Amino acid sequence: MISGDLEDYWRRKKLLQTPTEIVEVLKVLIYHNEVHDPHVYDGLTRQMVSIEVFRKKHVLLFISGLDSIRDEVRLLQSIYEGLQEDPREVKGYRKEDFRILWVPVVDEWNLLHRAEYDNLKLEMPWYVTEYFYPLAGIRLIREDLNYKNKPIIPVLNPQGRVVNYNAMHMIFVWGIDAFPFRPSDDDVLTQKWNWFWAEMKKVNPKLQDLVSATLLVSILFLATLYPLKLECK
């Protein structure tokens, strides 16, 4: 790195590690300094809108490449729909205060990549980064957000602080019941599931022998489609 690049890197890193506002963090991760008024694509209205739509919002950052992400897109579609449904407030968090933003990581924006991007974008009713240059904060995305060329969903609060470095697994297992997508929400749901499973084994002690590992995975998957409201005793 030359001196100017190194200074810019450390400036961005400091802002990411000691954030105060979500919009400034998004700018640091995505845009180069010459972009003074960044806009993102709104998949619902299919219009470009100011990045200010994220101010004072919680953001699920969907960071990925372009290849083989349609399963993740379908998963996020269920979350997007769940954010529109009742109850509107859960655990003191309002669903209307949550946004989803796709940040595609592409080394070179050639015509093939642009075409694939455009096709994927049509499947997304949420916000999409439309910036056909190398991401200004790609090193931070790899170092601080631990992006390893596989899709991740970090969750950032309105101050720009990372509250979950990757909510992908908990969203896959629990769906919208994982809201507001903190690691502690995953822990609580896991405890409820473990309690439910223990109660089922009390009813039928041979249940564990009868249920294969494959079927258990199927049950968990079905639970994300038809979530059960389980109560711990």
mmCIF file of C-alpha atoms in Angstrom:
data_model
loop_
_atom_site.group_PDB
_atom_site.id
_atom_site.type_symbol
_atom_site.label_atom_id
_atom_site.label_comp_id
_atom_site.label_asym_id
_atom_site.label_seq_id
_atom_site.Cartn_x
_atom_site.Cartn_y
_atom_site.Cartn_z
ATOM 1 C CA MET A 1 0.000 0.000 0.000
ATOM 2 C CA ILE A 2 1.183 3.530 -0.755
ATOM 3 C CA SER A 3 0.914 6.126 1.992
ATOM 4 C CA GLY A 4 -2.459 7.549 0.920
ATOM 5 C CA ASP A 5 -4.040 4.108 0.609
ATOM 6 C CA LEU A 6 -2.696 3.063 3.995
ATOM 7 C CA GLU A 7 -4.102 6.161 5.668
ATOM 8 C CA ASP A 8 -7.480 5.573 4.024
ATOM 9 C CA TYR A 9 -7.471 1.932 5.157
ATOM 10 C CA TRP A 10 -6.797 2.824 8.785
ATOM 11 C CA ARG A 11 -9.374 5.603 8.690
ATOM 12 C CA ARG A 12 -11.999 3.139 7.474
ATOM 13 C CA LYS A 13 -10.912 0.480 9.937
ATOM 14 C CA LYS A 14 -11.139 2.883 12.884
ATOM 15 C CA LEU A 15 -14.621 3.971 11.850
ATOM 16 C CA LEU A 16 -15.748 0.352 11.480
ATOM 17 C CA GLN A 17 -14.332 -0.684 14.846
ATOM 18 C CA THR A 18 -15.595 2.387 16.742
ATOM 19 C CA PRO A 19 -18.808 3.174 14.880
ATOM 20 C CA THR A 20 -21.432 5.764 15.750
ATOM 21 C CA GLU A 21 -23.842 5.599 12.811
ATOM 22 C CA ILE A 22 -24.913 2.852 10.401
ATOM 23 C CA VAL A 23 -24.890 4.955 7.222
ATOM 24 C CA GLU A 24 -21.261 5.980 7.765
ATOM 25 C CA VAL A 25 -20.284 2.330 8.280
ATOM 26 C CA LEU A 26 -21.998 1.319 5.027
ATOM 27 C CA LYS A 27 -20.159 4.059 3.176
ATOM 28 C CA VAL A 28 -16.853 2.871 4.623
ATOM 29 C CA LEU A 29 -17.491 -0.716 3.565
ATOM 30 C CA ILE A 30 -18.757 -0.034 0.063
ATOM 31 C CA TYR A 31 -17.927 3.322 -1.504
ATOM 32 C CA HIS A 32 -14.762 5.148 -2.471
ATOM 33 C CA ASN A 33 -14.175 8.655 -1.184
ATOM 34 C CA GLU A 34 -15.212 10.411 -4.381
ATOM 35 C CA VAL A 35 -18.787 9.127 -4.024
ATOM 36 C CA HIS A 36 -20.427 11.865 -1.970
ATOM 37 C CA ASP A 37 -24.102 10.938 -2.322
ATOM 38 C CA PRO A 38 -24.355 7.144 -2.660
ATOM 39 C CA HIS A 39 -27.613 5.510 -3.692
ATOM 40 C CA VAL A 40 -28.831 1.917 -3.517
ATOM 41 C CA TYR A 41 -31.393 0.023 -5.548
ATOM 42 C CA ASP A 42 -34.774 -0.493 -3.880
ATOM 43 C CA GLY A 43 -36.007 -3.907 -5.026
ATOM 44 C CA LEU A 44 -39.581 -3.127 -4.028
ATOM 45 C CA THR A 45 -40.014 0.084 -6.029
ATOM 46 C CA ARG A 46 -37.221 -0.718 -8.517
ATOM 47 C CA GLN A 47 -35.870 2.790 -8.068
ATOM 48 C CA MET A 48 -32.545 4.154 -6.863
ATOM 49 C CA VAL A 49 -32.821 5.710 -3.403
ATOM 50 C CA SER A 50 -30.421 7.486 -1.071
ATOM 51 C CA ILE A 51 -28.380 5.404 1.330
ATOM 52 C CA GLU A 52 -30.043 7.542 3.999
ATOM 53 C CA VAL A 53 -32.887 4.958 4.036
ATOM 54 C CA PHE A 54 -30.677 3.009 6.461
ATOM 55 C CA ARG A 55 -30.246 5.797 8.983
ATOM 56 C CA LYS A 56 -31.412 4.726 12.462
ATOM 57 C CA LYS A 57 -32.125 1.220 11.117
ATOM 58 C CA HIS A 58 -30.836 -2.258 11.867
ATOM 59 C CA VAL A 59 -29.277 -3.778 8.741
ATOM 60 C CA LEU A 60 -28.898 -7.393 7.681
ATOM 61 C CA LEU A 61 -25.945 -7.258 5.293
ATOM 62 C CA PHE A 62 -26.172 -10.059 2.755
ATOM 63 C CA ILE A 63 -22.578 -10.300 1.506
ATOM 64 C CA SER A 64 -21.908 -12.789 -1.286
ATOM 65 C CA GLY A 65 -20.553 -13.427 -4.726
ATOM 66 C CA LEU A 66 -22.821 -13.984 -7.724
ATOM 67 C CA ASP A 67 -22.566 -17.759 -8.032
ATOM 68 C CA SER A 68 -24.938 -20.294 -6.473
ATOM 69 C CA ILE A 69 -26.744 -17.973 -4.058
ATOM 70 C CA ARG A 70 -30.365 -18.621 -5.004
ATOM 71 C CA ASP A 71 -30.916 -20.802 -1.927
ATOM 72 C CA GLU A 72 -29.778 -17.906 0.254
ATOM 73 C CA VAL A 73 -31.987 -15.522 -1.719
ATOM 74 C CA ARG A 74 -35.017 -17.749 -1.085
ATOM 75 C CA LEU A 75 -34.089 -17.920 2.585
ATOM 76 C CA LEU A 76 -33.902 -14.145 2.833
ATOM 77 C CA GLN A 77 -37.186 -13.871 0.944
ATOM 78 C CA SER A 78 -38.870 -15.660 3.850
ATOM 79 C CA ILE A 79 -37.208 -13.257 6.291
ATOM 80 C CA TYR A 80 -38.245 -10.243 4.218
ATOM 81 C CA GLU A 81 -41.847 -11.462 4.237
ATOM 82 C CA GLY A 82 -41.666 -12.217 7.964
ATOM 83 C CA LEU A 83 -40.568 -8.644 8.641
ATOM 84 C CA GLN A 84 -43.848 -7.453 7.119
ATOM 85 C CA GLU A 85 -46.012 -9.731 9.292
ATOM 86 C CA ASP A 86 -47.443 -9.505 12.802
ATOM 87 C CA PRO A 87 -46.405 -9.276 15.527
ATOM 88 C CA ARG A 88 -44.839 -5.983 14.539
ATOM 89 C CA GLU A 89 -42.750 -5.750 17.711
ATOM 90 C CA VAL A 90 -40.777 -8.610 19.285
ATOM 91 C CA LYS A 91 -38.468 -8.476 22.302
ATOM 92 C CA GLY A 92 -38.590 -4.681 22.238
ATOM 93 C CA TYR A 93 -37.532 -4.467 18.576
ATOM 94 C CA ARG A 94 -39.795 -3.193 15.785
ATOM 95 C CA LYS A 95 -39.678 -5.172 12.555
ATOM 96 C CA GLU A 96 -40.130 -1.977 10.544
ATOM 97 C CA ASP A 97 -36.712 -0.835 11.806
ATOM 98 C CA PHE A 98 -34.914 -3.688 10.020
ATOM 99 C CA ARG A 99 -33.589 -3.536 6.465
ATOM 100 C CA ILE A 100 -31.843 -6.058 4.211
ATOM 101 C CA LEU A 101 -29.022 -4.928 1.911
ATOM 102 C CA TRP A 102 -27.255 -7.150 -0.591
ATOM 103 C CA VAL A 103 -23.582 -6.310 -1.088
ATOM 104 C CA PRO A 104 -22.210 -8.357 -4.012
ATOM 105 C CA VAL A 105 -18.476 -9.023 -3.964
ATOM 106 C CA VAL A 106 -17.147 -9.086 -7.516
ATOM 107 C CA ASP A 107 -13.502 -8.729 -8.508
ATOM 108 C CA GLU A 108 -14.228 -7.554 -12.040
ATOM 109 C CA TRP A 109 -17.545 -6.277 -13.353
ATOM 110 C CA ASN A 110 -17.564 -7.669 -16.899
ATOM 111 C CA LEU A 111 -20.657 -8.063 -19.077
ATOM 112 C CA LEU A 112 -21.313 -11.613 -17.866
ATOM 113 C CA HIS A 113 -21.201 -10.537 -14.228
ATOM 114 C CA ARG A 114 -23.460 -7.573 -14.912
ATOM 115 C CA ALA A 115 -26.024 -9.846 -16.574
ATOM 116 C CA GLU A 116 -25.982 -12.302 -13.650
ATOM 117 C CA TYR A 117 -26.266 -9.421 -11.202
ATOM 118 C CA ASP A 118 -29.266 -8.018 -13.046
ATOM 119 C CA ASN A 119 -30.994 -11.414 -13.008
ATOM 120 C CA LEU A 120 -30.405 -11.880 -9.283
ATOM 121 C CA LYS A 121 -31.480 -8.346 -8.487
ATOM 122 C CA LEU A 122 -34.914 -9.019 -9.985
ATOM 123 C CA GLU A 123 -35.491 -11.725 -7.358
ATOM 124 C CA MET A 124 -34.805 -9.374 -4.441
ATOM 125 C CA PRO A 125 -37.500 -7.073 -3.015
ATOM 126 C CA TRP A 126 -34.982 -5.604 -0.557
ATOM 127 C CA TYR A 127 -32.153 -3.122 -1.081
ATOM 128 C CA VAL A 128 -29.239 -3.880 -3.389
ATOM 129 C CA THR A 129 -25.859 -2.225 -3.735
ATOM 130 C CA GLU A 130 -25.459 -0.974 -7.296
ATOM 131 C CA TYR A 131 -21.805 0.002 -7.453
ATOM 132 C CA PHE A 132 -19.792 -1.499 -10.282
ATOM 133 C CA TYR A 133 -16.334 -0.950 -8.844
ATOM 134 C CA PRO A 134 -14.191 -2.926 -6.396
ATOM 135 C CA LEU A 135 -15.628 -2.392 -2.924
ATOM 136 C CA ALA A 136 -13.652 0.278 -1.082
ATOM 137 C CA GLY A 137 -13.784 -1.708 2.142
ATOM 138 C CA ILE A 138 -13.272 -5.203 0.747
ATOM 139 C CA ARG A 139 -10.205 -5.735 2.960
ATOM 140 C CA LEU A 140 -12.290 -4.821 6.022
ATOM 141 C CA ILE A 141 -15.103 -7.080 4.851
ATOM 142 C CA ARG A 142 -12.630 -9.949 4.746
ATOM 143 C CA GLU A 143 -10.685 -9.080 7.907
ATOM 144 C CA ASP A 144 -13.316 -7.651 10.257
ATOM 145 C CA LEU A 145 -16.489 -9.328 8.989
ATOM 146 C CA ASN A 146 -14.683 -12.595 8.200
ATOM 147 C CA TYR A 147 -15.964 -12.936 4.635
ATOM 148 C CA LYS A 148 -14.324 -16.008 3.067
ATOM 149 C CA ASN A 149 -15.995 -16.058 -0.358
ATOM 150 C CA LYS A 150 -19.100 -17.773 1.055
ATOM 151 C CA PRO A 151 -22.367 -15.910 1.733
ATOM 152 C CA ILE A 152 -22.669 -14.335 5.183
ATOM 153 C CA ILE A 153 -25.276 -12.163 6.895
ATOM 154 C CA PRO A 154 -23.731 -9.833 9.467
ATOM 155 C CA VAL A 155 -26.294 -7.847 11.473
ATOM 156 C CA LEU A 156 -25.507 -4.223 12.315
ATOM 157 C CA ASN A 157 -27.416 -1.990 14.722
ATOM 158 C CA PRO A 158 -28.329 1.682 14.068
ATOM 159 C CA GLN A 159 -24.999 2.776 15.556
ATOM 160 C CA GLY A 160 -23.198 0.609 13.010
ATOM 161 C CA ARG A 161 -21.970 -1.909 15.555
ATOM 162 C CA VAL A 162 -21.893 -5.566 14.506
ATOM 163 C CA VAL A 163 -24.267 -7.448 16.836
ATOM 164 C CA ASN A 164 -23.994 -10.747 14.944
ATOM 165 C CA TYR A 165 -21.118 -11.536 12.620
ATOM 166 C CA ASN A 166 -23.108 -14.122 10.699
ATOM 167 C CA ALA A 167 -26.815 -14.797 11.220
ATOM 168 C CA MET A 168 -26.986 -17.186 8.247
ATOM 169 C CA HIS A 169 -27.134 -20.424 10.240
ATOM 170 C CA MET A 170 -29.684 -19.255 12.791
ATOM 171 C CA ILE A 171 -31.892 -17.878 10.020
ATOM 172 C CA PHE A 172 -31.664 -21.210 8.197
ATOM 173 C CA VAL A 173 -32.654 -23.121 11.331
ATOM 174 C CA TRP A 174 -35.221 -20.782 12.902
ATOM 175 C CA GLY A 175 -36.420 -18.468 10.128
ATOM 176 C CA ILE A 176 -38.153 -15.284 11.259
ATOM 177 C CA ASP A 177 -38.392 -16.713 14.799
ATOM 178 C CA ALA A 178 -34.700 -15.773 15.071
ATOM 179 C CA PHE A 179 -35.672 -12.070 15.060
ATOM 180 C CA PRO A 180 -33.943 -9.772 16.014
ATOM 181 C CA PHE A 181 -31.086 -12.086 14.998
ATOM 182 C CA ARG A 182 -28.729 -11.747 17.964
ATOM 183 C CA PRO A 183 -26.599 -14.722 19.087
ATOM 184 C CA SER A 184 -28.628 -14.752 22.313
ATOM 185 C CA ASP A 185 -31.817 -15.323 20.287
ATOM 186 C CA ASP A 186 -30.220 -18.427 18.785
ATOM 187 C CA ASP A 187 -29.296 -19.660 22.278
ATOM 188 C CA VAL A 188 -32.859 -19.219 23.582
ATOM 189 C CA LEU A 189 -34.411 -21.027 20.624
ATOM 190 C CA THR A 190 -31.906 -23.871 20.938
ATOM 191 C CA GLN A 191 -32.785 -24.244 24.626
ATOM 192 C CA LYS A 192 -36.484 -24.396 23.761
ATOM 193 C CA TRP A 193 -35.838 -27.022 21.106
ATOM 194 C CA ASN A 194 -33.706 -29.092 23.483
ATOM 195 C CA TRP A 195 -36.456 -28.922 26.119
ATOM 196 C CA PHE A 196 -39.075 -29.972 23.555
ATOM 197 C CA TRP A 197 -36.911 -32.888 22.379
ATOM 198 C CA ALA A 198 -36.295 -33.993 25.966
ATOM 199 C CA GLU A 199 -40.049 -33.948 26.639
ATOM 200 C CA MET A 200 -40.694 -36.005 23.507
ATOM 201 C CA LYS A 201 -38.167 -38.627 24.618
ATOM 202 C CA LYS A 202 -39.945 -38.867 27.970
ATOM 203 C CA VAL A 203 -43.158 -39.737 26.127
ATOM 204 C CA ASN A 204 -41.356 -42.304 23.978
ATOM 205 C CA PRO A 205 -37.923 -43.359 25.354
ATOM 206 C CA LYS A 206 -37.113 -45.174 22.113
ATOM 207 C CA LEU A 207 -37.748 -42.093 20.013
ATOM 208 C CA GLN A 208 -34.081 -41.248 19.605
ATOM 209 C CA ASP A 209 -33.378 -44.711 18.219
ATOM 210 C CA LEU A 210 -36.298 -44.461 15.824
ATOM 211 C CA VAL A 211 -35.504 -41.050 14.406
ATOM 212 C CA SER A 212 -32.576 -40.945 12.017
ATOM 213 C CA ALA A 213 -30.208 -38.010 11.738
ATOM 214 C CA THR A 214 -31.650 -37.240 8.313
ATOM 215 C CA LEU A 215 -35.171 -37.032 9.702
ATOM 216 C CA LEU A 216 -34.020 -34.731 12.477
ATOM 217 C CA VAL A 217 -32.638 -32.331 9.875
ATOM 218 C CA SER A 218 -35.970 -32.548 8.043
ATOM 219 C CA ILE A 219 -37.860 -31.728 11.246
ATOM 220 C CA LEU A 220 -35.705 -28.664 11.835
ATOM 221 C CA PHE A 221 -36.226 -27.548 8.260
ATOM 222 C CA LEU A 222 -39.986 -27.981 8.533
ATOM 223 C CA ALA A 223 -39.918 -26.026 11.767
ATOM 224 C CA THR A 224 -38.597 -23.030 9.833
ATOM 225 C CA LEU A 225 -41.531 -23.312 7.433
ATOM 226 C CA TYR A 226 -44.157 -23.991 10.097
ATOM 227 C CA PRO A 227 -42.614 -22.572 13.290
ATOM 228 C CA LEU A 228 -43.887 -23.952 16.603
ATOM 229 C CA LYS A 229 -44.271 -21.553 19.494
ATOM 230 C CA LEU A 230 -42.643 -23.633 22.200
ATOM 231 C CA GLU A 231 -42.704 -22.659 25.859
ATOM 232 C CA CYS A 232 -39.987 -23.731 28.288
ATOM 233 C CA LYS A 233 -41.315 -25.007 31.599
#
